Coordinates of C-alpha atoms and ligand atoms in Angstrom, one line a residue:
X1 CA 7.7 -19.4 -23.7
X2 CA 5.2 -22.3 -23.9
X3 CA 3.4 -23.8 -21.0
X4 CA 5.3 -26.8 -19.7
X5 CA 4.1 -30.1 -21.1
X6 CA 5.1 -33.7 -20.5
X7 CA 5.6 -36.1 -23.4
X8 CA 8.2 -38.4 -24.9
X9 CA 10.6 -35.4 -25.1
X10 CA 9.7 -33.4 -22.1
X11 CA 9.2 -33.9 -18.3
X12 CA 7.3 -31.8 -15.7
X13 CA 8.0 -32.0 -12.0
X14 CA 5.6 -30.2 -9.7
X15 CA 6.9 -28.3 -6.7
X16 CA 3.6 -27.4 -5.3
X17 CA 3.0 -28.4 -1.7
X18 CA 4.5 -27.3 1.6
X19 CA 7.4 -24.9 1.5
X20 CA 9.4 -23.2 4.3
X21 CA 8.4 -19.6 4.8
X22 CA 9.5 -16.5 6.8
X23 CA 9.3 -12.7 6.7
X24 CA 12.8 -11.3 6.1
X25 CA 14.7 -8.0 6.3
X26 CA 15.4 -6.0 3.2
X27 CA 19.0 -7.0 3.3
X28 CA 18.2 -10.8 3.4
X29 CA 20.1 -13.0 1.0
X30 CA 19.5 -16.8 1.0
X31 CA 23.1 -17.8 1.5
X32 CA 22.2 -20.4 4.1
X33 CA 19.0 -22.5 4.6
X34 CA 16.4 -20.8 6.8
X35 CA 17.1 -21.4 10.5
X36 CA 13.7 -20.6 11.6
X37 CA 10.6 -20.8 9.5
X38 CA 7.0 -22.0 9.4
X39 CA 5.3 -24.3 6.8
X40 CA 3.4 -22.5 4.1
X41 CA 1.2 -23.8 1.3
X42 CA 2.0 -23.2 -2.4
X43 CA 0.1 -22.1 -4.3
X44 CA -1.7 -19.7 -1.9
X45 CA -1.5 -16.3 -0.4
X46 CA 0.0 -16.4 3.1
X47 CA -2.3 -13.7 4.5
X48 CA -5.4 -15.7 5.4
X49 CA -3.5 -18.8 6.5
X50 CA -1.8 -17.1 9.4
X51 CA -3.5 -16.0 12.6
X52 CA -0.8 -13.4 13.3
X53 CA -2.0 -9.9 12.5
X54 CA 1.5 -8.6 11.9
X55 CA 2.0 -11.3 9.3
X56 CA -1.4 -11.0 7.7
X57 CA -0.8 -7.3 7.0
X58 CA 3.0 -7.7 6.5
X59 CA 4.5 -5.1 4.1
X60 CA 8.0 -5.9 2.8
X61 CA 9.9 -9.0 2.0
X62 CA 9.2 -12.7 2.7
X63 CA 11.0 -15.8 1.6
X64 CA 9.7 -19.2 0.4
X65 CA 12.2 -22.0 0.5
X66 CA 12.0 -25.5 -1.0
X67 CA 14.6 -28.3 -1.0
X68 CA 14.2 -30.8 -3.9
X69 CA 16.0 -33.4 -5.9
X70 CA 15.4 -34.6 -9.5
X71 CA 16.7 -37.3 -11.8
X72 CA 19.3 -35.3 -13.8
X73 CA 19.7 -36.5 -17.3
X74 CA 22.3 -35.3 -19.8
X75 CA 21.3 -33.6 -23.0
X76 CA 18.2 -31.8 -21.5
X77 CA 17.6 -28.2 -20.6
X78 CA 16.0 -27.8 -17.1
X79 CA 13.8 -24.8 -16.5
X80 CA 11.8 -23.4 -13.6
X81 CA 8.3 -22.0 -14.0
X82 CA 6.4 -20.1 -11.4
X83 CA 2.9 -19.2 -12.5
X84 CA 2.9 -16.0 -10.5
X85 CA 4.1 -14.4 -7.2
X86 CA 2.7 -11.2 -5.9
X87 CA 4.5 -8.9 -6.5
X88 CA 8.2 -8.4 -7.2
X89 CA 10.3 -11.4 -6.7
X90 CA 13.9 -12.7 -6.9
X91 CA 14.7 -16.3 -7.4
X92 CA 17.8 -18.1 -6.0
X93 CA 19.1 -21.6 -6.7
X94 CA 21.4 -22.9 -3.9
X95 CA 22.0 -19.3 -2.8
X96 CA 22.8 -17.9 -6.3
X97 CA 20.5 -15.4 -7.9
X98 CA 19.0 -16.9 -11.1
X99 CA 16.4 -14.2 -12.1
X100 CA 13.5 -11.9 -11.2
X101 CA 9.8 -11.8 -11.8
X102 CA 8.5 -8.7 -13.5
X103 CA 4.9 -8.6 -12.1
X104 CA 2.6 -10.3 -9.7
X105 CA 0.3 -11.8 -12.3
X106 CA 2.7 -13.1 -14.9
X107 CA 4.7 -16.3 -15.2
X108 CA 8.4 -16.4 -14.3
X109 CA 10.4 -18.8 -16.6
X110 CA 14.1 -19.2 -15.8
X111 CA 16.8 -21.6 -16.9
X112 CA 18.2 -23.9 -14.2
X113 CA 21.8 -24.4 -15.4
X114 CA 23.5 -25.6 -12.2
X115 CA 21.2 -28.2 -10.6
X116 CA 22.9 -30.4 -8.1
X117 CA 21.9 -33.8 -6.5
X118 CA 20.1 -31.8 -3.8
X119 CA 18.9 -28.2 -4.4
X120 CA 17.5 -25.3 -2.4
X121 CA 15.2 -23.0 -4.2
X122 CA 14.5 -19.6 -2.5
X123 CA 11.8 -17.2 -3.8
X124 CA 12.1 -13.8 -2.1
X125 CA 8.9 -11.7 -2.6
X126 CA 8.5 -8.0 -2.0
X127 CA 4.8 -6.8 -1.9
X128 CA 5.6 -3.1 -1.8
X129 CA 3.9 -1.1 -4.5
X130 CA 5.4 1.9 -6.3
X131 CA 5.3 3.7 -9.7
X132 CA 7.4 0.8 -10.9
X133 CA 4.8 -1.9 -10.1
X134 CA 1.4 -2.6 -11.6
X135 CA -0.9 -2.1 -9.8
X136 CA 0.7 1.2 -8.7
X137 CA 0.8 2.3 -5.1
X138 CA 3.0 4.2 -2.7
X139 CA 4.6 4.1 0.7
X140 CA 3.6 6.9 3.0
X141 CA 4.7 7.2 6.6
X142 CA 5.8 3.6 6.6
X143 CA 2.4 2.5 5.3
X144 CA 1.4 1.0 2.0
X145 CA -1.1 3.2 0.2
X146 CA -3.0 2.0 -2.8
X147 CA -6.1 3.2 -4.6
X148 CA -7.6 -0.1 -5.8
X149 CA -10.3 -2.2 -4.3
X150 CA -8.9 -5.7 -3.7
X151 CA -6.7 -7.0 -0.9
X152 CA -3.0 -6.9 -1.6
X153 CA -2.6 -10.6 -1.2
X154 CA 1.0 -11.9 -1.2
X155 CA 2.6 -15.2 -1.9
X156 CA 3.3 -17.8 -4.5
X157 CA -0.1 -17.7 -6.2
X158 CA 0.2 -20.2 -9.1
X159 CA 1.9 -23.5 -9.8
X160 CA 5.6 -24.0 -9.5
X161 CA 7.2 -26.6 -11.8
X162 CA 10.5 -27.7 -13.1
X163 CA 10.4 -28.9 -16.6
X164 CA 12.8 -30.2 -19.2
X165 CA 13.2 -29.4 -22.9
X166 CA 15.3 -31.3 -25.4
X167 CA 18.4 -29.4 -26.5
X168 CA 16.7 -28.4 -29.7
X169 CA 13.3 -27.5 -28.6
X170 CA 10.1 -25.9 -29.8
X171 CA 10.3 -22.7 -27.8
X172 CA 7.1 -21.0 -29.0
X173 CA 4.2 -21.4 -31.4
X174 CA 1.6 -19.0 -32.6
X175 CA -1.5 -20.3 -34.4
X176 CA -3.4 -17.8 -36.6
X177 CA -6.6 -18.7 -38.4
X178 CA -8.6 -16.9 -41.0
X179 CA -12.1 -18.1 -41.9
X180 CA -12.7 -18.0 -45.6
X181 CA -16.0 -19.3 -46.8
X182 CA -16.0 -23.1 -46.3
X183 CA -12.4 -23.4 -45.1
X184 CA -10.1 -21.8 -42.6
X185 CA -6.6 -20.9 -43.6
X186 CA -4.2 -21.7 -40.7
X187 CA -0.7 -20.3 -40.3
X188 CA 1.6 -21.6 -37.6
X189 CA 4.7 -19.7 -36.6
X190 CA 7.2 -21.9 -34.6
X191 CA 10.2 -20.6 -32.8
X192 CA 12.6 -23.6 -32.9
X193 CA 15.9 -25.0 -34.3
X194 CA 14.2 -28.3 -35.0
X195 CA 13.8 -29.1 -38.7
X196 CA 11.5 -31.2 -40.7
X197 CA 8.4 -30.4 -38.6
X198 CA 5.0 -32.1 -39.1
X199 CA 1.8 -30.4 -38.2
X200 CA -1.2 -32.6 -37.3
X201 CA -4.6 -31.2 -36.4
X202 CA -7.3 -33.2 -34.6
X203 CA -10.9 -32.1 -34.0
X204 CA -12.6 -32.4 -30.6
X205 CA -13.7 -36.0 -31.3
X206 CA -10.0 -36.9 -31.9
X207 CA -10.4 -37.3 -35.7
X208 CA -7.3 -36.2 -37.7
X209 CA -8.3 -33.4 -40.0
X210 CA -4.9 -32.3 -41.3
X211 CA -1.4 -33.7 -41.6
X212 CA 0.9 -31.2 -43.2
X213 CA 4.6 -30.6 -43.7
X214 CA 3.9 -26.9 -44.2
X215 CA 3.2 -24.3 -41.6
X216 CA 0.3 -23.0 -43.8
X217 CA -2.6 -25.3 -44.4
X218 CA -6.4 -25.4 -44.6
X219 CA -9.0 -26.9 -42.4
X220 CA -12.0 -27.6 -44.6
X221 CA -15.6 -27.0 -43.2
X222 CA -14.2 -25.8 -39.9
X223 CA -16.4 -26.0 -36.8
X224 CA -16.2 -22.5 -35.4
X225 CA -15.6 -21.8 -31.7
X226 CA -18.4 -19.9 -30.0
X227 CA -20.1 -19.9 -26.6
X228 CA -22.8 -22.3 -27.7
X229 CA -20.4 -24.7 -29.2
X230 CA -16.8 -24.1 -28.0
X231 CA -15.2 -26.5 -30.5
X232 CA -11.5 -26.9 -29.9
X233 CA -8.9 -28.3 -32.3
X234 CA -5.6 -29.7 -31.1
X235 CA -2.4 -28.9 -33.1
X236 CA 0.5 -31.2 -32.6
X237 CA 3.9 -29.9 -34.0
X238 CA 6.6 -32.6 -34.0
X239 CA 9.9 -33.5 -35.4
X240 CA 12.7 -36.0 -34.5
X241 CA 13.8 -33.7 -31.7
X242 CA 10.6 -32.4 -30.0
X243 CA 6.9 -32.4 -29.9
X244 CA 4.3 -29.9 -28.5
X245 CA 0.5 -30.0 -28.5
X246 CA -1.6 -26.8 -28.4
X247 CA -5.4 -26.4 -28.4
X248 CA -6.9 -23.7 -30.5
X249 CA -10.3 -22.5 -31.8
X250 CA -11.3 -21.0 -35.1
X251 CA -13.4 -17.9 -34.8
X252 CA -13.8 -14.5 -36.4
X253 CA -14.0 -11.3 -34.4
X254 CA -14.9 -7.8 -35.6
X255 CA -16.1 -4.6 -34.2
X256 CA -18.4 -3.1 -36.8
X257 CA -20.5 0.0 -36.2
X258 CA -22.2 -0.5 -32.9
X259 CA -21.7 -4.2 -32.8
X260 CA -19.2 -6.8 -31.6
X261 CA -19.4 -9.6 -34.1
X262 CA -18.3 -13.2 -33.4
X263 CA -18.4 -15.4 -36.4
X264 CA -20.4 -12.6 -38.2
X265 CA -23.1 -12.5 -35.6
X266 CA -23.6 -9.8 -32.9
X267 CA -22.7 -10.8 -29.4
X268 CA -24.3 -9.4 -26.2
X269 CA -21.8 -9.9 -23.3
X270 CA -23.6 -11.2 -20.2
X271 CA -21.5 -11.9 -17.2
X272 CA -19.2 -10.4 -14.6
X273 CA -16.1 -8.6 -13.6
X274 CA -14.4 -11.2 -11.4
X275 CA -11.5 -11.7 -9.0
X276 CA -9.2 -14.5 -8.1
X277 CA -10.2 -14.7 -4.4
X278 CA -11.3 -17.5 -2.1
X279 CA -11.4 -18.4 1.5
X280 CA -8.0 -19.2 3.0
X281 CA -6.3 -19.5 -0.4
X282 CA -6.5 -15.7 -1.0
X283 CA -5.3 -15.4 -4.6
X284 CA -3.9 -18.9 -4.8
X285 CA -5.1 -20.6 -8.0
X286 CA -7.3 -23.5 -7.4
X287 CA -9.0 -25.5 -10.2
X288 CA -11.9 -26.7 -8.0
X289 CA -12.8 -23.0 -7.3
X290 CA -12.5 -22.2 -11.0
X291 CA -14.8 -25.1 -11.9
X292 CA -17.4 -24.0 -9.3
X293 CA -17.2 -20.5 -10.7
X294 CA -17.8 -21.7 -14.2
X295 CA -20.6 -24.0 -13.2
X296 CA -22.4 -21.1 -11.4
X297 CA -21.8 -19.0 -14.5
X298 CA -23.4 -21.6 -16.8
X299 CA -26.3 -21.9 -14.4
X300 CA -27.0 -18.2 -14.5
X301 CA -26.6 -18.1 -18.4
X302 CA -23.5 -15.9 -18.4
X303 CA -21.4 -16.0 -21.5
X304 CA -18.4 -13.9 -20.6
X305 CA -16.2 -12.3 -17.9
X306 CA -13.5 -9.7 -17.5
X307 CA -10.3 -10.7 -15.8
X308 CA -10.6 -7.7 -13.6
X309 CA -8.1 -6.3 -12.7
X310 CA -5.1 -8.5 -13.8
X311 CA -4.3 -11.5 -15.9
X312 CA -5.7 -14.7 -14.4
X313 CA -4.0 -18.1 -14.2
X314 CA -3.6 -19.9 -17.5
X315 CA -5.7 -22.8 -16.1
X316 CA -8.6 -20.4 -15.9
X317 CA -8.3 -19.6 -19.6
X318 CA -7.9 -23.3 -20.6
X319 CA -11.2 -23.9 -18.8
X320 CA -12.8 -20.9 -20.4
X321 CA -11.8 -22.2 -23.8
X322 CA -13.6 -25.4 -22.9
X323 CA -16.7 -23.9 -21.3
X324 CA -17.1 -21.4 -24.1
X325 CA -16.8 -18.2 -22.1
X326 CA -15.8 -15.0 -23.9
X327 CA -12.9 -13.4 -21.9
X328 CA -11.9 -9.8 -21.8
X329 CA -8.3 -10.0 -20.8
X330 CA -7.0 -7.2 -18.5
X331 CA -3.5 -6.0 -17.7
X332 CA -2.9 -5.0 -14.1
X333 CA -3.2 -1.2 -14.8
X334 CA -5.4 -0.4 -11.9
X335 CA -5.1 2.1 -9.0
X336 CA -4.3 5.0 -11.4
X337 CA -6.9 7.2 -9.8
X338 CA -6.8 8.9 -6.5
X339 CA -10.6 9.6 -6.7
X340 CA -10.1 12.9 -4.7
X341 CA -9.4 14.7 -7.9
X342 CA -5.7 15.2 -7.2
X343 CA -3.2 14.4 -9.9
X344 CA -2.1 10.9 -10.6
X345 CA -0.1 11.1 -13.9
X346 CA 3.3 12.7 -14.3
X347 CA 6.8 12.7 -12.6
X348 CA 6.6 12.6 -8.9
X349 CA 3.1 11.2 -9.0
X350 CA 1.7 7.7 -8.7
X351 CA 2.0 7.1 -12.5
X352 CA 5.2 8.0 -14.2
X353 CA 7.1 7.2 -17.4
X354 CA 8.5 4.2 -15.6
X355 CA 5.0 2.9 -15.1
X356 CA 4.3 3.4 -18.7
X357 CA 7.2 1.3 -19.8
X358 CA 6.2 -1.5 -17.5
X359 CA 2.6 -1.2 -18.7
X360 CA 3.6 -1.6 -22.3
X361 CA 5.8 -4.6 -21.5
X362 CA 2.9 -6.2 -19.6
X363 CA 0.7 -5.7 -22.6
X364 CA 3.2 -7.4 -24.8
X365 CA 3.7 -10.3 -22.4
X366 CA 0.0 -10.8 -21.9
X367 CA -0.7 -11.0 -25.7
X368 CA 2.2 -13.4 -26.0
X369 CA 0.9 -15.6 -23.1
X370 CA -2.7 -15.8 -24.3
X371 CA -2.5 -15.5 -28.0
X372 CA -3.7 -19.1 -28.7
X373 CA -6.8 -19.0 -26.5
X374 CA -10.0 -18.7 -28.5
X375 CA -11.8 -17.5 -25.4
X376 CA -9.8 -14.2 -25.3
X377 CA -11.8 -11.9 -27.6
X378 CA -10.8 -8.5 -26.3
X379 CA -7.9 -6.8 -24.5
X380 CA -8.7 -4.2 -21.8
X381 CA -5.6 -1.9 -21.4
X382 CA -6.6 -0.3 -18.1
X383 CA -9.3 0.1 -15.4
X384 CA -10.4 3.5 -14.2
X385 CA -7.4 5.7 -14.8
X386 CA -8.0 9.3 -13.8
X387 CA -9.6 10.1 -17.2
X388 CA -10.6 13.6 -16.2
X389 CA -6.9 14.5 -15.9
X390 CA -5.5 15.8 -19.2
X391 CA -2.2 14.0 -18.7
X392 CA -4.0 10.7 -18.8
X393 CA -4.5 11.2 -22.5
X394 CA -0.8 11.4 -23.5
X395 CA -0.2 8.3 -21.4
X396 CA -3.0 6.3 -22.9
X397 CA -2.3 7.5 -26.4
X398 CA 1.0 5.7 -26.1
X399 CA -0.5 2.7 -24.4
X400 CA -3.2 2.2 -27.1
X401 CA -0.7 2.7 -29.9
X402 CA 1.6 0.1 -28.3
X403 CA -1.3 -2.3 -27.8
X404 CA -2.3 -2.0 -31.4
X405 CA 1.2 -2.8 -32.5
X406 CA 1.3 -6.1 -30.7
X407 CA -2.4 -7.2 -30.5
X408 CA -4.9 -7.8 -33.3
X409 CA -7.9 -8.1 -30.9
X410 CA -10.3 -5.2 -30.3
X411 CA -9.1 -2.9 -27.5
X412 CA -11.2 -1.8 -24.6
X413 CA -10.5 0.9 -22.0
X414 CA -12.6 1.1 -18.9
X415 CA -13.2 4.3 -17.1
X416 CA -15.7 5.8 -14.6
X417 CA -15.6 9.5 -15.5
X418 CA -19.1 10.9 -16.0
X419 CA -19.5 13.8 -18.4
X420 CA -21.7 16.0 -16.3
X421 CA -21.3 19.4 -14.6
X422 CA -18.8 20.3 -17.4
X423 CA -16.4 17.5 -16.4
X424 CA -15.1 15.7 -19.4
X425 CA -12.9 12.7 -19.9
X426 CA -9.9 12.6 -22.1
X427 CA -9.9 8.9 -23.1
X428 CA -13.3 7.8 -24.6
X429 CA -12.2 8.2 -28.2
X430 CA -9.2 5.9 -27.9
X431 CA -10.5 2.3 -27.6
X432 CA -12.6 0.2 -30.0
X433 CA -15.1 -0.6 -27.3
X434 CA -15.7 1.8 -24.5
X435 CA -16.1 0.1 -21.1
X436 CA -17.9 2.2 -18.5
X437 CA -18.2 1.5 -14.8
X438 CA -21.3 3.1 -13.2
X439 CA -22.7 3.1 -9.7
X440 CA -25.9 5.1 -9.8
X441 CA -28.0 4.9 -6.7
X442 CA -24.9 3.6 -4.9
X443 CA -21.8 5.8 -4.9
X444 CA -23.3 8.5 -7.0
X445 CA -26.3 10.7 -6.4
X446 CA -29.1 9.2 -4.4
X447 CA -28.0 6.1 -2.4
X448 CA -30.7 3.5 -2.2
X449 CA -33.0 5.2 -4.8
X450 CA -33.1 3.2 -8.0
X451 CA -34.9 5.9 -9.9
X452 CA -31.5 7.6 -10.1
X453 CA -30.4 4.8 -12.5
X454 CA -32.9 5.6 -15.2
X455 CA -32.6 9.3 -14.7
X456 CA -28.8 9.4 -14.9
X457 CA -27.9 6.5 -17.2
X458 CA -30.0 7.5 -20.1
X459 CA -28.5 11.0 -20.7
X460 CA -25.0 9.7 -19.7
X461 CA -24.8 6.8 -22.2
X462 CA -26.8 8.5 -25.0
X463 CA -24.5 11.5 -24.7
X464 CA -21.3 9.4 -24.9
X465 CA -22.7 7.4 -27.8
X466 CA -23.6 10.5 -29.8
X467 CA -20.2 11.9 -29.2
X468 CA -18.1 8.8 -29.9
X469 CA -20.2 6.6 -32.1
X470 CA -18.7 3.4 -30.8
X471 CA -20.0 0.3 -28.9
X472 CA -20.3 0.8 -25.2
X473 CA -20.3 -1.9 -22.6
X474 CA -21.4 -1.4 -19.0
X475 CA -18.4 -3.1 -17.4
X476 CA -19.4 -2.6 -13.8
X477 CA -22.6 -1.9 -11.9
X478 CA -24.1 -3.2 -8.7
X479 CA -24.6 -2.6 -5.0
X480 CA -23.0 -4.1 -1.8
X481 CA -25.4 -6.8 -0.4
X482 CA -25.2 -8.8 2.8
X483 CA -26.7 -12.2 2.2
X484 CA -29.6 -12.8 4.5
X485 CA -30.4 -9.1 5.0
X486 CA -33.9 -8.4 3.7
X487 CA -35.9 -5.2 3.4
X488 CA -39.4 -4.4 2.1
X489 CA -39.4 -1.8 0.6
X490 CA -35.8 -2.4 -0.4
X491 CA -32.9 -0.4 1.0
X492 CA -29.2 -0.3 0.8
X493 CA -27.3 -3.5 1.5
X494 CA -30.4 -5.7 1.4
X495 CA -30.8 -8.5 -1.1
X496 CA -33.9 -6.8 -2.4
X497 CA -32.0 -3.6 -3.2
X498 CA -29.3 -5.4 -5.2
X499 CA -32.1 -7.0 -7.2
X500 CA -34.0 -3.8 -7.7
X501 CA -30.9 -2.0 -8.8
X502 CA -29.9 -4.6 -11.3
X503 CA -33.4 -4.9 -12.7
X504 CA -33.5 -1.1 -13.2
X505 CA -30.1 -1.2 -15.1
X506 CA -31.3 -4.0 -17.3
X507 CA -34.5 -2.1 -18.2
X508 CA -32.5 0.9 -19.3
X509 CA -29.9 -1.0 -21.2
X510 CA -32.6 -2.8 -23.1
X511 CA -33.4 0.5 -24.7
X512 CA -29.9 1.2 -26.1
X513 CA -28.8 -0.7 -29.1
X514 CA -25.3 0.6 -29.0
X515 CA -24.7 -1.2 -25.7
X516 CA -23.0 -4.6 -26.4
X517 CA -23.1 -6.0 -22.9
X518 CA -23.5 -5.9 -19.2
X519 CA -21.0 -7.2 -16.6
X520 CA -22.3 -7.0 -13.1
X521 CA -19.8 -6.1 -10.4
X522 CA -18.9 -8.7 -9.1
X523 CA -19.3 -12.4 -9.6
X524 CA -18.7 -13.1 -5.9
X525 CA -17.9 -11.2 -2.7
X526 CA -14.2 -10.6 -2.4
X527 CA -11.6 -9.4 0.1
X528 CA -10.4 -5.8 0.2
X529 CA -8.4 -3.7 2.6
X530 CA -10.4 -2.6 5.6
X531 CA -12.8 0.3 5.1
X532 CA -16.1 1.7 6.5
X533 CA -18.0 0.5 3.4
X534 CA -16.2 -2.9 3.3
X535 CA -17.8 -5.4 5.7
X536 CA -15.2 -8.1 5.4
X537 CA -14.6 -7.0 1.9
X538 CA -16.6 -5.9 -1.1
X539 CA -20.0 -7.5 -0.9
X540 CA -21.3 -6.7 -4.4
X541 CA -21.1 -10.4 -5.4
X542 CA -24.1 -11.9 -7.1
X543 CA -22.8 -15.0 -5.4
X544 CA -21.5 -15.1 -1.9
X545 CA -17.9 -15.8 -1.2
X546 CA -18.7 -19.5 -0.9
X547 CA -20.4 -19.4 -4.3
X548 CA -24.1 -19.6 -3.3
X549 CA -26.6 -17.4 -5.1
X550 CA -28.0 -14.2 -3.6
X551 CA -31.5 -13.2 -4.5
X552 CA -30.5 -11.3 -7.5
X553 CA -28.9 -14.3 -9.1
X554 CA -32.3 -15.9 -9.7
X555 CA -33.4 -12.7 -11.5
X556 CA -30.3 -12.5 -13.6
X557 CA -30.7 -16.2 -14.6
X558 CA -34.2 -15.4 -15.9
X559 CA -33.0 -12.3 -17.7
X560 CA -29.9 -13.9 -19.3
X561 CA -31.8 -17.0 -20.3
X562 CA -33.9 -14.9 -22.6
X563 CA -31.2 -12.5 -23.9
Ligands
GCB616 C1 -14.9 0.2 -9.2 C2 -13.6 -0.6 -9.4 C3 -13.7 -1.9 -8.7 C4 -14.3 -1.8 -7.3 C5 -15.7 -1.3 -7.5 C6 -16.4 -1.0 -6.2 O1 -15.2 1.0 -10.0 O2 -13.3 -0.8 -10.8 O3 -12.4 -2.4 -8.6 O4 -14.3 -2.9 -6.5 O5 -15.7 -0.1 -8.2 O6 -17.2 -1.9 -5.7 O7 -16.2 0.0 -5.6

């Protein structure tokens, strides 16, 4: 389903703003308007807006309600689009169920067949985690238990819109490009009942470069999309019944030997694992925050990021297309590791066959959602599953096979299992690019002693490379750092230690030509559940939560400027 767009054939009505809100019992049905409620902002998480502890940490169901009217015109299809609600949700129009959301980080797109002069939309959200949600989690003794490191923010997190389509509409379009010497062959697949389509392509300056009656055409002397010149073309598909415009880029991606090639040139990924997280908004999407993130990333000379640990809002990808960031798209397969060594995979455990079915579906849907974004250059199918557990292999064999059947991008799998003391992992041979999260001198070995990094990383990465002969990326590394805390000589939590730690990693990585990139954990400080090592959240940000640089940021800027 395409992102809503407004033009001569289509309207978009935004329903963002203030909604009515209340926690509700499991048995709640929105037959009647809410009698008692409080105002709540959309999009936003409710957790950091409230001052009530019980509501901040609420586990269970809440309802959001909005009354609205629209001009109703004959001969149009009306649809509802909610960018994302965390996590499970059921949607009701005037008390009648119209559909469900599948996952907290994916759009919900439903037909609105029985709109009235005035309407009441109710979105009932359940934030409980299980083996049938991703991320996975469990309920124990009435408490929500999850093994991932970000706050379980809840709410309507992305834009809500009603949009119209003509009766015969362009439902979907996929743009494929192949660079061939001095031209690019373009193939457009359109899902539509409209006939007599015209395809027009304009370049970034607005010059028309193609007008075609066929879905296959050429762009001569294409300007390729790449971080240093993120050239975007716009395709307009139109007929007498509908019209849709989609931006795209022409670029060539290949994993060859130890290299990741973009437009036939090796790329070194410089950047971050990130989170959608900001003061008060929680996980509510906000374009001002995204722009500030991207401005900081340009300043520091980053060229890429991973959407750890779930798909980000489409607005983020639109802007990444424009800014020229390379994006590793990630499905919300996180929390599949208990870290105490106990099993995670298999019936009765955290991860079951039901999880796997959902996981596959979410891969399919992410590829469908993001297929036309040139910024998306790799798909990560999971973060830190319990790779030491043999059953993780069967699970991920299926997941990777499925991902290959729906996605033509290189696949990544990120894990944190270290092959030492005879412990082995069961997953490293599966992806095209091996993503490794490492916390030497922090969680592992000798806290606060950066010599551990050189001593451990060299045999670790060299060993994995010799065994698997594939490109490796350091997808996470870093240290919690409280801004304003200084220490000479450096020690844990000081700004100097974060800098020393990252300098040391950089020095080691520079000796390894099979390493295709470094993503520091994390771009900015972010909220987590409470914990003894979490001082108002995870503090491994290179930027503070209000997006100001810590000491290490200046070092990274120097390093990445030269790389
Ligand atoms: C990890 C996880 C990430 C955590 C990070 C940490 O390995 O992938 O979600 O936030 O470690 O800081 O502990």
